[in-house]
PDB file of C-alpha atoms and ligand atoms in Angstrom:
ATOM      1  CA  UNK A 734     -16.734  12.055  -5.677  1.00 38.00           C
ATOM      2  CA  UNK A 735     -13.279  14.876  -6.399  1.00 42.00           C
ATOM      3  CA  UNK A 736     -12.312  15.977  -9.398  1.00 43.00           C
ATOM      4  CA  UNK A 737      -9.042  18.164 -10.524  1.00 47.00           C
ATOM      5  CA  UNK A 738      -9.561  20.226 -13.366  1.00 42.00           C
ATOM      6  CA  UNK A 739      -9.151  17.210 -15.575  1.00 50.00           C
ATOM      7  CA  UNK A 740     -11.729  15.909 -13.504  1.00 69.00           C
ATOM      8  CA  UNK A 741      -9.802  13.112 -12.206  1.00 92.00           C
ATOM      9  CA  UNK A 742      -9.535  11.615  -9.065  1.00 98.00           C
ATOM     10  CA  UNK A 743      -6.329  11.655  -8.075  1.00 98.00           C
ATOM     11  CA  UNK A 744      -4.636   8.938  -6.318  1.00 99.00           C
ATOM     12  CA  UNK A 745      -0.555   8.247  -4.737  1.00 99.00           C
ATOM     13  CA  UNK A 746       0.830   4.430  -5.236  1.00 99.00           C
ATOM     14  CA  UNK A 747       3.942   4.123  -3.238  1.00 99.00           C
ATOM     15  CA  UNK A 748       6.811   1.941  -4.293  1.00 98.00           C
ATOM     16  CA  UNK A 749       5.057   1.904  -7.741  1.00 98.00           C
ATOM     17  CA  UNK A 750       7.304   1.411  -9.876  1.00 98.00           C
ATOM     18  CA  UNK A 751       6.989  -2.221 -10.211  1.00 98.00           C
ATOM     19  CA  UNK A 752       5.013  -5.019  -8.966  1.00 98.00           C
ATOM     20  CA  UNK A 753       1.846  -4.651  -7.032  1.00 99.00           C
ATOM     21  CA  UNK A 754       1.956  -1.113  -6.567  1.00 99.00           C
ATOM     22  CA  UNK A 755       2.984  -0.734 -10.820  1.00 99.00           C
ATOM     23  CA  UNK A 756      -0.240  -2.732 -11.225  1.00 99.00           C
ATOM     24  CA  UNK A 757      -2.098  -1.230  -9.015  1.00 99.00           C
ATOM     25  CA  UNK A 758      -1.461   2.862 -10.205  1.00 99.00           C
ATOM     26  CA  UNK A 759      -2.451   0.954 -13.850  1.00 98.00           C
ATOM     27  CA  UNK A 760      -5.415  -0.679 -12.796  1.00 98.00           C
ATOM     28  CA  UNK A 761      -6.704   2.998 -11.092  1.00 98.00           C
ATOM     29  CA  UNK A 762      -5.357   5.106 -14.548  1.00 98.00           C
ATOM     30  CA  UNK A 763      -7.472   2.895 -16.177  1.00 98.00           C
ATOM     31  CA  UNK A 764     -10.301   4.009 -14.011  1.00 98.00           C
ATOM     32  CA  UNK A 765      -9.587   7.709 -15.519  1.00 98.00           C
ATOM     33  CA  UNK A 766      -8.247   8.352 -11.941  1.00 98.00           C
ATOM     34  CA  UNK A 767      -4.407  10.270 -12.200  1.00 98.00           C
ATOM     35  CA  UNK A 768      -1.795   8.566 -11.010  1.00 98.00           C
ATOM     36  CA  UNK A 769       1.212   9.615  -9.035  1.00 98.00           C
ATOM     37  CA  UNK A 770       3.962   7.098  -9.033  1.00 98.00           C
ATOM     38  CA  UNK A 771       6.160   6.638  -5.985  1.00 98.00           C
ATOM     39  CA  UNK A 772       9.548   5.500  -6.231  1.00 98.00           C
ATOM     40  CA  UNK A 773      12.123   6.050  -3.923  1.00 98.00           C
ATOM     41  CA  UNK A 774      14.616   6.019  -6.993  1.00 98.00           C
ATOM     42  CA  UNK A 775      13.370   9.181  -9.493  1.00 97.00           C
ATOM     43  CA  UNK A 776      14.805   7.879 -12.554  1.00 98.00           C
ATOM     44  CA  UNK A 777      12.812   4.128 -11.866  1.00 98.00           C
ATOM     45  CA  UNK A 778       9.540   6.287 -10.869  1.00 98.00           C
ATOM     46  CA  UNK A 779      10.103   8.222 -14.143  1.00 98.00           C
ATOM     47  CA  UNK A 780      10.515   4.797 -16.061  1.00 98.00           C
ATOM     48  CA  UNK A 781       7.313   3.666 -14.787  1.00 98.00           C
ATOM     49  CA  UNK A 782       5.267   6.632 -15.317  1.00 98.00           C
ATOM     50  CA  UNK A 783       6.374   7.230 -18.642  1.00 98.00           C
ATOM     51  CA  UNK A 784       5.305   3.260 -19.657  1.00 98.00           C
ATOM     52  CA  UNK A 785       2.149   4.071 -17.740  1.00 98.00           C
ATOM     53  CA  UNK A 786       1.605   7.363 -19.855  1.00 98.00           C
ATOM     54  CA  UNK A 787       2.761   5.140 -23.311  1.00 98.00           C
ATOM     55  CA  UNK A 788      -0.362   3.181 -22.086  1.00 98.00           C
ATOM     56  CA  UNK A 789      -2.916   5.905 -22.376  1.00 98.00           C
ATOM     57  CA  UNK A 790      -2.641   6.748 -18.585  1.00 98.00           C
ATOM     58  CA  UNK A 791      -2.385   9.947 -17.170  1.00 98.00           C
ATOM     59  CA  UNK A 792       0.473   9.315 -14.803  1.00 98.00           C
ATOM     60  CA  UNK A 793       3.220  11.313 -13.114  1.00 98.00           C
ATOM     61  CA  UNK A 794       6.222  10.491 -11.149  1.00 98.00           C
ATOM     62  CA  UNK A 795       6.878  11.561  -7.755  1.00 98.00           C
ATOM     63  CA  UNK A 796       9.872  10.605  -6.141  1.00 98.00           C
ATOM     64  CA  UNK A 797       9.178   9.094  -2.161  1.00 98.00           C
ATOM     65  CA  UNK A 798      11.166   7.113  -0.077  1.00 98.00           C
ATOM     66  CA  UNK A 799       8.967   6.479   2.742  1.00 98.00           C
ATOM     67  CA  UNK A 800      12.036   5.958   4.823  1.00 98.00           C
ATOM     68  CA  UNK A 801      13.491   9.535   4.750  1.00 98.00           C
ATOM     69  CA  UNK A 802      10.672  11.433   6.467  1.00 98.00           C
ATOM     70  CA  UNK A 803      12.116  14.626   4.082  1.00 98.00           C
ATOM     71  CA  UNK A 804      10.964  12.907   0.818  1.00 98.00           C
ATOM     72  CA  UNK A 805       7.515  12.094   2.707  1.00 98.00           C
ATOM     73  CA  UNK A 806       6.995  16.362   3.487  1.00 98.00           C
ATOM     74  CA  UNK A 807       8.914  16.978  -0.188  1.00 98.00           C
ATOM     75  CA  UNK A 808       6.277  14.986  -1.722  1.00 98.00           C
ATOM     76  CA  UNK A 809       3.144  16.441   0.385  1.00 98.00           C
ATOM     77  CA  UNK A 810       3.671  19.630  -0.517  1.00 98.00           C
ATOM     78  CA  UNK A 811       3.992  18.307  -4.532  1.00 98.00           C
ATOM     79  CA  UNK A 812       0.546  17.834  -4.042  1.00 98.00           C
ATOM     80  CA  UNK A 813      -0.702  19.973  -2.079  1.00 98.00           C
ATOM     81  CA  UNK A 814       1.091  22.550  -4.317  1.00 98.00           C
ATOM     82  CA  UNK A 815      -0.186  20.662  -8.079  1.00 97.00           C
ATOM     83  CA  UNK A 816      -3.672  19.520  -6.523  1.00 98.00           C
ATOM     84  CA  UNK A 817      -4.949  20.698  -3.233  1.00 98.00           C
ATOM     85  CA  UNK A 818      -5.794  17.868  -1.658  1.00 98.00           C
ATOM     86  CA  UNK A 819      -5.595  13.503  -2.425  1.00 98.00           C
ATOM     87  CA  UNK A 820      -7.802  11.275  -3.303  1.00 98.00           C
ATOM     88  CA  UNK A 821      -6.459   7.917  -2.854  1.00 99.00           C
ATOM     89  CA  UNK A 822      -2.840   6.784  -0.833  1.00 99.00           C
ATOM     90  CA  UNK A 823      -2.434   3.744  -1.444  1.00 99.00           C
ATOM     91  CA  UNK A 824       0.903   2.221   1.375  1.00 99.00           C
ATOM     92  CA  UNK A 825       1.773  -0.018  -0.835  1.00 98.00           C
ATOM     93  CA  UNK A 826       5.771   0.391  -0.567  1.00 99.00           C
ATOM     94  CA  UNK A 827       7.379  -2.726   1.714  1.00 98.00           C
ATOM     95  CA  UNK A 828      10.205  -4.868   1.578  1.00 98.00           C
ATOM     96  CA  UNK A 829      11.075  -8.130   2.676  1.00 98.00           C
ATOM     97  CA  UNK A 830      14.172  -9.124   4.624  1.00 97.00           C
ATOM     98  CA  UNK A 831      13.860 -12.580   6.642  1.00 96.00           C
ATOM     99  CA  UNK A 832      11.991 -15.151   3.834  1.00 94.00           C
ATOM    100  CA  UNK A 833      13.274 -18.137   5.289  1.00 93.00           C
ATOM    101  CA  UNK A 834      15.380 -16.888   8.346  1.00 95.00           C
ATOM    102  CA  UNK A 835      13.890 -18.609  11.279  1.00 95.00           C
ATOM    103  CA  UNK A 836      12.367 -15.706  14.026  1.00 95.00           C
ATOM    104  CA  UNK A 837      15.387 -17.276  16.597  1.00 95.00           C
ATOM    105  CA  UNK A 838      17.950 -15.859  14.027  1.00 97.00           C
ATOM    106  CA  UNK A 839      16.340 -13.065  12.083  1.00 97.00           C
ATOM    107  CA  UNK A 840      18.934 -10.669  13.876  1.00 98.00           C
ATOM    108  CA  UNK A 841      17.788  -7.284  15.252  1.00 98.00           C
ATOM    109  CA  UNK A 842      19.070  -4.930  12.392  1.00 98.00           C
ATOM    110  CA  UNK A 843      16.777  -7.542   9.832  1.00 98.00           C
ATOM    111  CA  UNK A 844      13.828  -6.305  12.590  1.00 98.00           C
ATOM    112  CA  UNK A 845      14.506  -2.622  12.594  1.00 98.00           C
ATOM    113  CA  UNK A 846      15.234  -2.176   8.523  1.00 98.00           C
ATOM    114  CA  UNK A 847      11.599  -4.241   7.809  1.00 98.00           C
ATOM    115  CA  UNK A 848      10.034  -1.985  10.253  1.00 98.00           C
ATOM    116  CA  UNK A 849      11.634   1.455   9.345  1.00 98.00           C
ATOM    117  CA  UNK A 850      10.018   0.406   5.427  1.00 98.00           C
ATOM    118  CA  UNK A 851       6.706  -1.252   6.571  1.00 98.00           C
ATOM    119  CA  UNK A 852       5.547   0.448   9.438  1.00 99.00           C
ATOM    120  CA  UNK A 853       7.274   3.677  10.535  1.00 98.00           C
ATOM    121  CA  UNK A 854       7.241   4.847   6.526  1.00 98.00           C
ATOM    122  CA  UNK A 855       3.581   3.849   6.399  1.00 99.00           C
ATOM    123  CA  UNK A 856       2.480   5.701   9.299  1.00 99.00           C
ATOM    124  CA  UNK A 857       4.732   8.785   8.308  1.00 98.00           C
ATOM    125  CA  UNK A 858       3.693   8.755   4.829  1.00 99.00           C
ATOM    126  CA  UNK A 859       0.095   8.293   5.875  1.00 99.00           C
ATOM    127  CA  UNK A 860      -0.015  11.033   8.508  1.00 98.00           C
ATOM    128  CA  UNK A 861       1.714  13.059   5.875  1.00 98.00           C
ATOM    129  CA  UNK A 862      -1.178  13.263   3.551  1.00 99.00           C
ATOM    130  CA  UNK A 863      -3.888  12.594   6.328  1.00 98.00           C
ATOM    131  CA  UNK A 864      -4.655  16.423   5.710  1.00 98.00           C
ATOM    132  CA  UNK A 865      -4.743  16.400   1.914  1.00 98.00           C
ATOM    133  CA  UNK A 866      -7.248  13.283   2.084  1.00 98.00           C
ATOM    134  CA  UNK A 867      -9.568  15.255   4.212  1.00 98.00           C
ATOM    135  CA  UNK A 868      -9.611  17.887   1.702  1.00 98.00           C
ATOM    136  CA  UNK A 869     -11.363  15.466  -0.534  1.00 98.00           C
ATOM    137  CA  UNK A 870     -15.091  14.296  -0.289  1.00 96.00           C
ATOM    138  CA  UNK A 871     -13.984  10.701  -0.640  1.00 97.00           C
ATOM    139  CA  UNK A 872     -10.390   9.866   0.772  1.00 98.00           C
ATOM    140  CA  UNK A 873      -9.421   6.566   0.817  1.00 99.00           C
ATOM    141  CA  UNK A 874      -6.141   4.951   2.354  1.00 99.00           C
ATOM    142  CA  UNK A 875      -5.107   1.252   1.471  1.00 99.00           C
ATOM    143  CA  UNK A 876      -2.462   0.213   3.354  1.00 99.00           C
ATOM    144  CA  UNK A 877      -1.002  -3.153   2.252  1.00 98.00           C
ATOM    145  CA  UNK A 878      -0.798  -5.630   5.039  1.00 98.00           C
ATOM    146  CA  UNK A 879      -0.638  -9.763   4.307  1.00 97.00           C
ATOM    147  CA  UNK A 880      -1.895 -13.084   5.918  1.00 96.00           C
ATOM    148  CA  UNK A 881       1.094 -13.043   7.591  1.00 95.00           C
ATOM    149  CA  UNK A 882       0.160 -10.232   9.378  1.00 97.00           C
ATOM    150  CA  UNK A 883      -2.766 -12.199  11.075  1.00 96.00           C
ATOM    151  CA  UNK A 884      -2.548 -13.450  14.126  1.00 95.00           C
ATOM    152  CA  UNK A 885      -5.287 -15.207  13.330  1.00 95.00           C
ATOM    153  CA  UNK A 886      -4.133 -17.305  10.475  1.00 94.00           C
ATOM    154  CA  UNK A 887      -0.213 -17.403  11.862  1.00 93.00           C
ATOM    155  CA  UNK A 888      -1.601 -19.613  14.778  1.00 92.00           C
ATOM    156  CA  UNK A 889      -2.887 -21.930  12.468  1.00 91.00           C
ATOM    157  CA  UNK A 890      -1.423 -24.976  11.848  1.00 88.00           C
ATOM    158  CA  UNK A 891      -4.148 -25.949   9.176  1.00 89.00           C
ATOM    159  CA  UNK A 892      -3.958 -22.621   7.422  1.00 87.00           C
ATOM    160  CA  UNK A 893      -2.803 -22.086   3.365  1.00 79.00           C
ATOM    161  CA  UNK A 894      -0.070 -20.148   4.730  1.00 80.00           C
ATOM    162  CA  UNK A 895       1.126 -22.426   7.370  1.00 76.00           C
ATOM    163  CA  UNK A 896       4.232 -23.581   5.297  1.00 74.00           C
ATOM    164  CA  UNK A 897       5.478 -19.840   5.437  1.00 72.00           C
ATOM    165  CA  UNK A 898       4.854 -19.584   8.778  1.00 79.00           C
ATOM    166  CA  UNK A 899       8.777 -20.295  10.449  1.00 80.00           C
ATOM    167  CA  UNK A 900      10.000 -17.621   8.755  1.00 89.00           C
ATOM    168  CA  UNK A 901       9.883 -14.140   8.411  1.00 94.00           C
ATOM    169  CA  UNK A 902       8.432 -13.309  11.699  1.00 96.00           C
ATOM    170  CA  UNK A 903       9.995  -9.567  11.621  1.00 98.00           C
ATOM    171  CA  UNK A 904       7.742  -9.170   7.872  1.00 98.00           C
ATOM    172  CA  UNK A 905       4.473 -10.369   9.868  1.00 97.00           C
ATOM    173  CA  UNK A 906       4.806  -8.510  13.008  1.00 98.00           C
ATOM    174  CA  UNK A 907       5.237  -5.346  10.938  1.00 98.00           C
ATOM    175  CA  UNK A 908       2.282  -6.355   8.671  1.00 98.00           C
ATOM    176  CA  UNK A 909       0.034  -6.766  11.670  1.00 98.00           C
ATOM    177  CA  UNK A 910       1.490  -3.118  13.046  1.00 99.00           C
ATOM    178  CA  UNK A 911      -0.098  -2.399   9.524  1.00 99.00           C
ATOM    179  CA  UNK A 912      -3.936  -3.757  10.988  1.00 98.00           C
ATOM    180  CA  UNK A 913      -3.392  -1.974  14.335  1.00 98.00           C
ATOM    181  CA  UNK A 914      -2.394   1.516  12.619  1.00 99.00           C
ATOM    182  CA  UNK A 915      -5.791   1.119  10.262  1.00 99.00           C
ATOM    183  CA  UNK A 916      -8.184   0.197  12.885  1.00 98.00           C
ATOM    184  CA  UNK A 917      -6.525   2.869  14.683  1.00 98.00           C
ATOM    185  CA  UNK A 918      -6.648   5.709  12.013  1.00 99.00           C
ATOM    186  CA  UNK A 919      -9.874   4.415  10.659  1.00 98.00           C
ATOM    187  CA  UNK A 920     -11.501   5.024  13.936  1.00 98.00           C
ATOM    188  CA  UNK A 921     -10.002   8.257  14.199  1.00 98.00           C
ATOM    189  CA  UNK A 922     -10.931   9.512  11.049  1.00 98.00           C
ATOM    190  CA  UNK A 923     -15.136   7.643  11.325  1.00 98.00           C
ATOM    191  CA  UNK A 924     -16.556  11.038  11.306  1.00 97.00           C
ATOM    192  CA  UNK A 925     -14.997  12.190   7.952  1.00 98.00           C
ATOM    193  CA  UNK A 926     -15.724  10.823   4.116  1.00 98.00           C
ATOM    194  CA  UNK A 927     -12.291   9.237   4.684  1.00 98.00           C
ATOM    195  CA  UNK A 928     -11.936   5.709   4.364  1.00 98.00           C
ATOM    196  CA  UNK A 929      -8.906   3.390   5.591  1.00 99.00           C
ATOM    197  CA  UNK A 930      -8.762  -0.094   5.182  1.00 98.00           C
ATOM    198  CA  UNK A 931      -5.888  -2.413   5.215  1.00 98.00           C
ATOM    199  CA  UNK A 932      -5.711  -5.271   2.201  1.00 98.00           C
ATOM    200  CA  UNK A 933      -3.947  -8.911   1.653  1.00 98.00           C
ATOM    201  CA  UNK A 934      -3.343  -8.834  -2.386  1.00 98.00           C
ATOM    202  CA  UNK A 935      -2.841 -12.937  -1.847  1.00 97.00           C
ATOM    203  CA  UNK A 936       0.254 -14.346  -2.860  1.00 95.00           C
ATOM    204  CA  UNK A 937       1.462 -12.839  -5.627  1.00 97.00           C
ATOM    205  CA  UNK A 938       4.293 -12.995  -8.520  1.00 98.00           C
ATOM    206  CA  UNK A 939       6.346 -10.694  -8.208  1.00 98.00           C
ATOM    207  CA  UNK A 940       9.975 -10.077  -7.060  1.00 97.00           C
ATOM    208  CA  UNK A 941       8.792 -10.535  -3.140  1.00 96.00           C
ATOM    209  CA  UNK A 942       6.384 -13.455  -3.912  1.00 95.00           C
ATOM    210  CA  UNK A 943       8.517 -15.483  -6.834  1.00 95.00           C
ATOM    211  CA  UNK A 944       7.330 -17.270  -9.392  1.00 95.00           C
ATOM    212  CA  UNK A 945       6.108 -19.268  -7.319  1.00 92.00           C
ATOM    213  CA  UNK A 946       3.139 -17.627  -6.243  1.00 94.00           C
ATOM    214  CA  UNK A 947      -0.421 -18.385  -6.836  1.00 93.00           C
ATOM    215  CA  UNK A 948      -1.991 -15.182  -8.555  1.00 97.00           C
ATOM    216  CA  UNK A 949      -0.866 -13.022 -11.269  1.00 98.00           C
ATOM    217  CA  UNK A 950      -0.503  -9.725 -10.367  1.00 98.00           C
ATOM    218  CA  UNK A 951      -3.351  -8.462 -12.135  1.00 98.00           C
ATOM    219  CA  UNK A 952      -5.538 -10.012  -9.690  1.00 98.00           C
ATOM    220  CA  UNK A 953      -2.889  -8.936  -7.065  1.00 98.00           C
ATOM    221  CA  UNK A 954      -3.542  -5.725  -7.764  1.00 98.00           C
ATOM    222  CA  UNK A 955      -7.153  -6.005  -7.811  1.00 98.00           C
ATOM    223  CA  UNK A 956      -7.691  -5.884  -3.730  1.00 98.00           C
ATOM    224  CA  UNK A 957      -5.540  -2.605  -3.354  1.00 98.00           C
ATOM    225  CA  UNK A 958      -7.817  -0.928  -6.663  1.00 98.00           C
ATOM    226  CA  UNK A 959     -10.741  -1.951  -4.839  1.00 98.00           C
ATOM    227  CA  UNK A 960     -10.609  -0.525  -1.379  1.00 98.00           C
ATOM    228  CA  UNK A 961      -9.473   2.394  -3.328  1.00 98.00           C
ATOM    229  CA  UNK A 962     -12.087   3.194  -4.703  1.00 98.00           C
ATOM    230  CA  UNK A 963     -15.172   2.208  -2.528  1.00 98.00           C
ATOM    231  CA  UNK A 964     -18.412   3.227  -2.751  1.00 98.00           C
ATOM    232  CA  UNK A 965     -19.425   6.468   0.015  1.00 97.00           C
ATOM    233  CA  UNK A 966     -21.336   3.152   1.880  1.00 97.00           C
ATOM    234  CA  UNK A 967     -18.264   0.641   1.873  1.00 98.00           C
ATOM    235  CA  UNK A 968     -16.628  -0.392   4.949  1.00 98.00           C
ATOM    236  CA  UNK A 969     -13.426   1.504   6.700  1.00 98.00           C
ATOM    237  CA  UNK A 970     -11.232   0.007   9.409  1.00 98.00           C
ATOM    238  CA  UNK A 971     -11.511  -3.697   8.247  1.00 98.00           C
ATOM    239  CA  UNK A 972      -9.080  -6.338   6.871  1.00 98.00           C
ATOM    240  CA  UNK A 973      -9.937  -7.344   3.570  1.00 98.00           C
ATOM    241  CA  UNK A 974      -8.841  -9.889   0.678  1.00 98.00           C
ATOM    242  CA  UNK A 975     -10.570  -9.815  -2.984  1.00 96.00           C
ATOM    243  CA  UNK A 976     -13.523  -8.454  -1.032  1.00 93.00           C
ATOM    244  CA  UNK A 977     -13.862 -10.745   1.610  1.00 97.00           C
ATOM    245  CA  UNK A 978     -12.936 -10.001   5.348  1.00 98.00           C
ATOM    246  CA  UNK A 979     -10.146 -11.085   6.635  1.00 97.00           C
ATOM    247  CA  UNK A 980      -9.124 -12.432  10.380  1.00 97.00           C
ATOM    248  CA  UNK A 981      -7.077 -10.149  12.232  1.00 98.00           C
TER     249      UNK A 981
HETATM  250  P1  NAP B1438       8.117  -5.670  -4.632  1.00 81.77           P
HETATM  251  O1  NAP B1438       8.195  -6.664  -5.743  1.00 81.77           O
HETATM  252  O2  NAP B1438       9.481  -6.331  -3.947  1.00 81.77           O
HETATM  253  O3  NAP B1438       8.353  -4.506  -4.960  1.00 81.77           O
HETATM  254  C1  NAP B1438       7.988  -3.733  -3.366  1.00 81.77           C
HETATM  255  C2  NAP B1438       7.801  -2.178  -3.855  1.00 81.77           C
HETATM  256  O4  NAP B1438       7.911  -1.414  -2.647  1.00 81.77           O
HETATM  257  C3  NAP B1438       9.169  -1.551  -4.301  1.00 81.77           C
HETATM  258  O5  NAP B1438       8.631  -0.727  -5.633  1.00 81.77           O
HETATM  259  C4  NAP B1438      10.141  -0.907  -3.410  1.00 81.77           C
HETATM  260  O6  NAP B1438      10.940   0.108  -4.824  1.00 81.77           O
HETATM  261  C5  NAP B1438       9.604  -0.392  -2.744  1.00 81.77           C
HETATM  262  N1  NAP B1438       9.601   0.357  -1.959  1.00 81.77           N
HETATM  263  C6  NAP B1438      10.626  -0.568  -0.752  1.00 81.77           C
HETATM  264  N2  NAP B1438      11.204  -0.030   0.389  1.00 81.77           N
HETATM  265  C7  NAP B1438      10.918   1.272   0.009  1.00 81.77           C
HETATM  266  C8  NAP B1438      11.136   2.464   0.329  1.00 81.77           C
HETATM  267  N3  NAP B1438      12.215   2.839   1.162  1.00 81.77           N
HETATM  268  N4  NAP B1438      10.286   3.973  -0.241  1.00 81.77           N
HETATM  269  C9  NAP B1438       9.428   3.477  -1.675  1.00 81.77           C
HETATM  270  N5  NAP B1438       9.605   1.912  -2.120  1.00 81.77           N
HETATM  271  C10 NAP B1438      10.116   1.264  -1.146  1.00 81.77           C
HETATM  272  O7  NAP B1438       6.841  -6.026  -3.756  1.00 81.77           O
HETATM  273  P2  NAP B1438       5.008  -6.459  -4.361  1.00 81.77           P
HETATM  274  O8  NAP B1438       5.234  -7.949  -4.009  1.00 81.77           O
HETATM  275  O9  NAP B1438       4.888  -5.821  -5.414  1.00 81.77           O
HETATM  276  O10 NAP B1438       4.463  -6.063  -2.645  1.00 81.77           O
HETATM  277  C11 NAP B1438       3.868  -5.062  -3.149  1.00 81.77           C
HETATM  278  C12 NAP B1438       3.277  -4.788  -1.369  1.00 81.77           C
HETATM  279  O11 NAP B1438       2.358  -6.045  -1.339  1.00 81.77           O
HETATM  280  C13 NAP B1438       3.947  -5.041   0.232  1.00 81.77           C
HETATM  281  O12 NAP B1438       3.715  -4.457   1.055  1.00 81.77           O
HETATM  282  C14 NAP B1438       3.835  -6.258  -0.182  1.00 81.77           C
HETATM  283  O13 NAP B1438       4.436  -6.574   1.426  1.00 81.77           O
HETATM  284  C15 NAP B1438       2.418  -7.066   0.029  1.00 81.77           C
HETATM  285  N6  NAP B1438       2.188  -8.364   0.013  1.00 81.77           N
HETATM  286  C16 NAP B1438       3.238  -8.335  -0.686  1.00 81.77           C
HETATM  287  C17 NAP B1438       2.916 -10.477  -1.789  1.00 81.77           C
HETATM  288  C18 NAP B1438       3.057 -11.084  -2.552  1.00 81.77           C
HETATM  289  O14 NAP B1438       2.835 -12.266  -2.417  1.00 81.77           O
HETATM  290  N7  NAP B1438       3.721  -9.899  -3.666  1.00 81.77           N
HETATM  291  C19 NAP B1438       2.018 -10.817  -0.307  1.00 81.77           C
HETATM  292  C20 NAP B1438       1.204  -9.995   0.236  1.00 81.77           C
HETATM  293  C21 NAP B1438       1.211  -8.811   0.633  1.00 81.77           C
HETATM  294  P3  NAP B1438      12.556   0.162  -5.440  1.00 81.77           P
HETATM  295  O15 NAP B1438      12.367  -0.899  -7.176  1.00 81.77           O
HETATM  296  O16 NAP B1438      13.412   1.135  -5.654  1.00 81.77           O
HETATM  297  O17 NAP B1438      13.268  -1.175  -4.331  1.00 81.77           O
END
């Protein structure tokens, strides 16, 4: 693995000021990774980074709104200037705007807002950082998807997420698009050391997942951390939950 002056790998986690992103930054930091806490609100990012530093983690806040291409470019420039490369990119930031809204009622504006963050934001961020990930000898990209982005699972009336199906079509479609982008980018980078995977964290107790969710945030971050730290012979171009392949 690459190392910076302090001997650490460098990871950028988007939407890392709370929820699964913050916990992913924490778990990577505990493994000795330098974590760049991406947050669209600079103050919230600094608060999260300072909380991680208080736990002994090498964490720095990086202002990053995935819907603002200028902020993505600025973040990539900062990482290039400070480190010259990136080892791990966790594309975690996302919104859920149509929870409980049936497919026949979610407006085009809701679809646009969802795709702006979850798809166009993720794609633009990945594209901005690929050149820096190629400078790592073990680059890893982790794209946060969902079981709701699986056509196989969503079309199965007996699936464990059946209760959710019928609402959240924009969110699910955005995650299916993330899966497709992952498959293409992994294929494009197959001859490089960069591995690209898409993951389902599970149903996790966060603001998005609600208190009704099954998993604590510690377990919810586990799949992201696993995919972010895959060894050289690990998989690329797959869709995983807790180390198990998920159906597309
Ligand atoms: P969350 O608690 O709602 O946190 C979302 C994070 O994304 C926040 O830090 C938020 O920042 C950030 N964010 C939203 N829009 C952004 C933007 N334009 N630019 C930068 N950051 C932005 O969600 P979570 O449950 O931790 O979810 C993390 C990931 O896991 C998401 O991709 C989600 O779709 C996926 N996921 C979650 C579950 C679940 O059960 N929780 C299940 C399947 C998949 P602010 O604080 O500024 O709003």
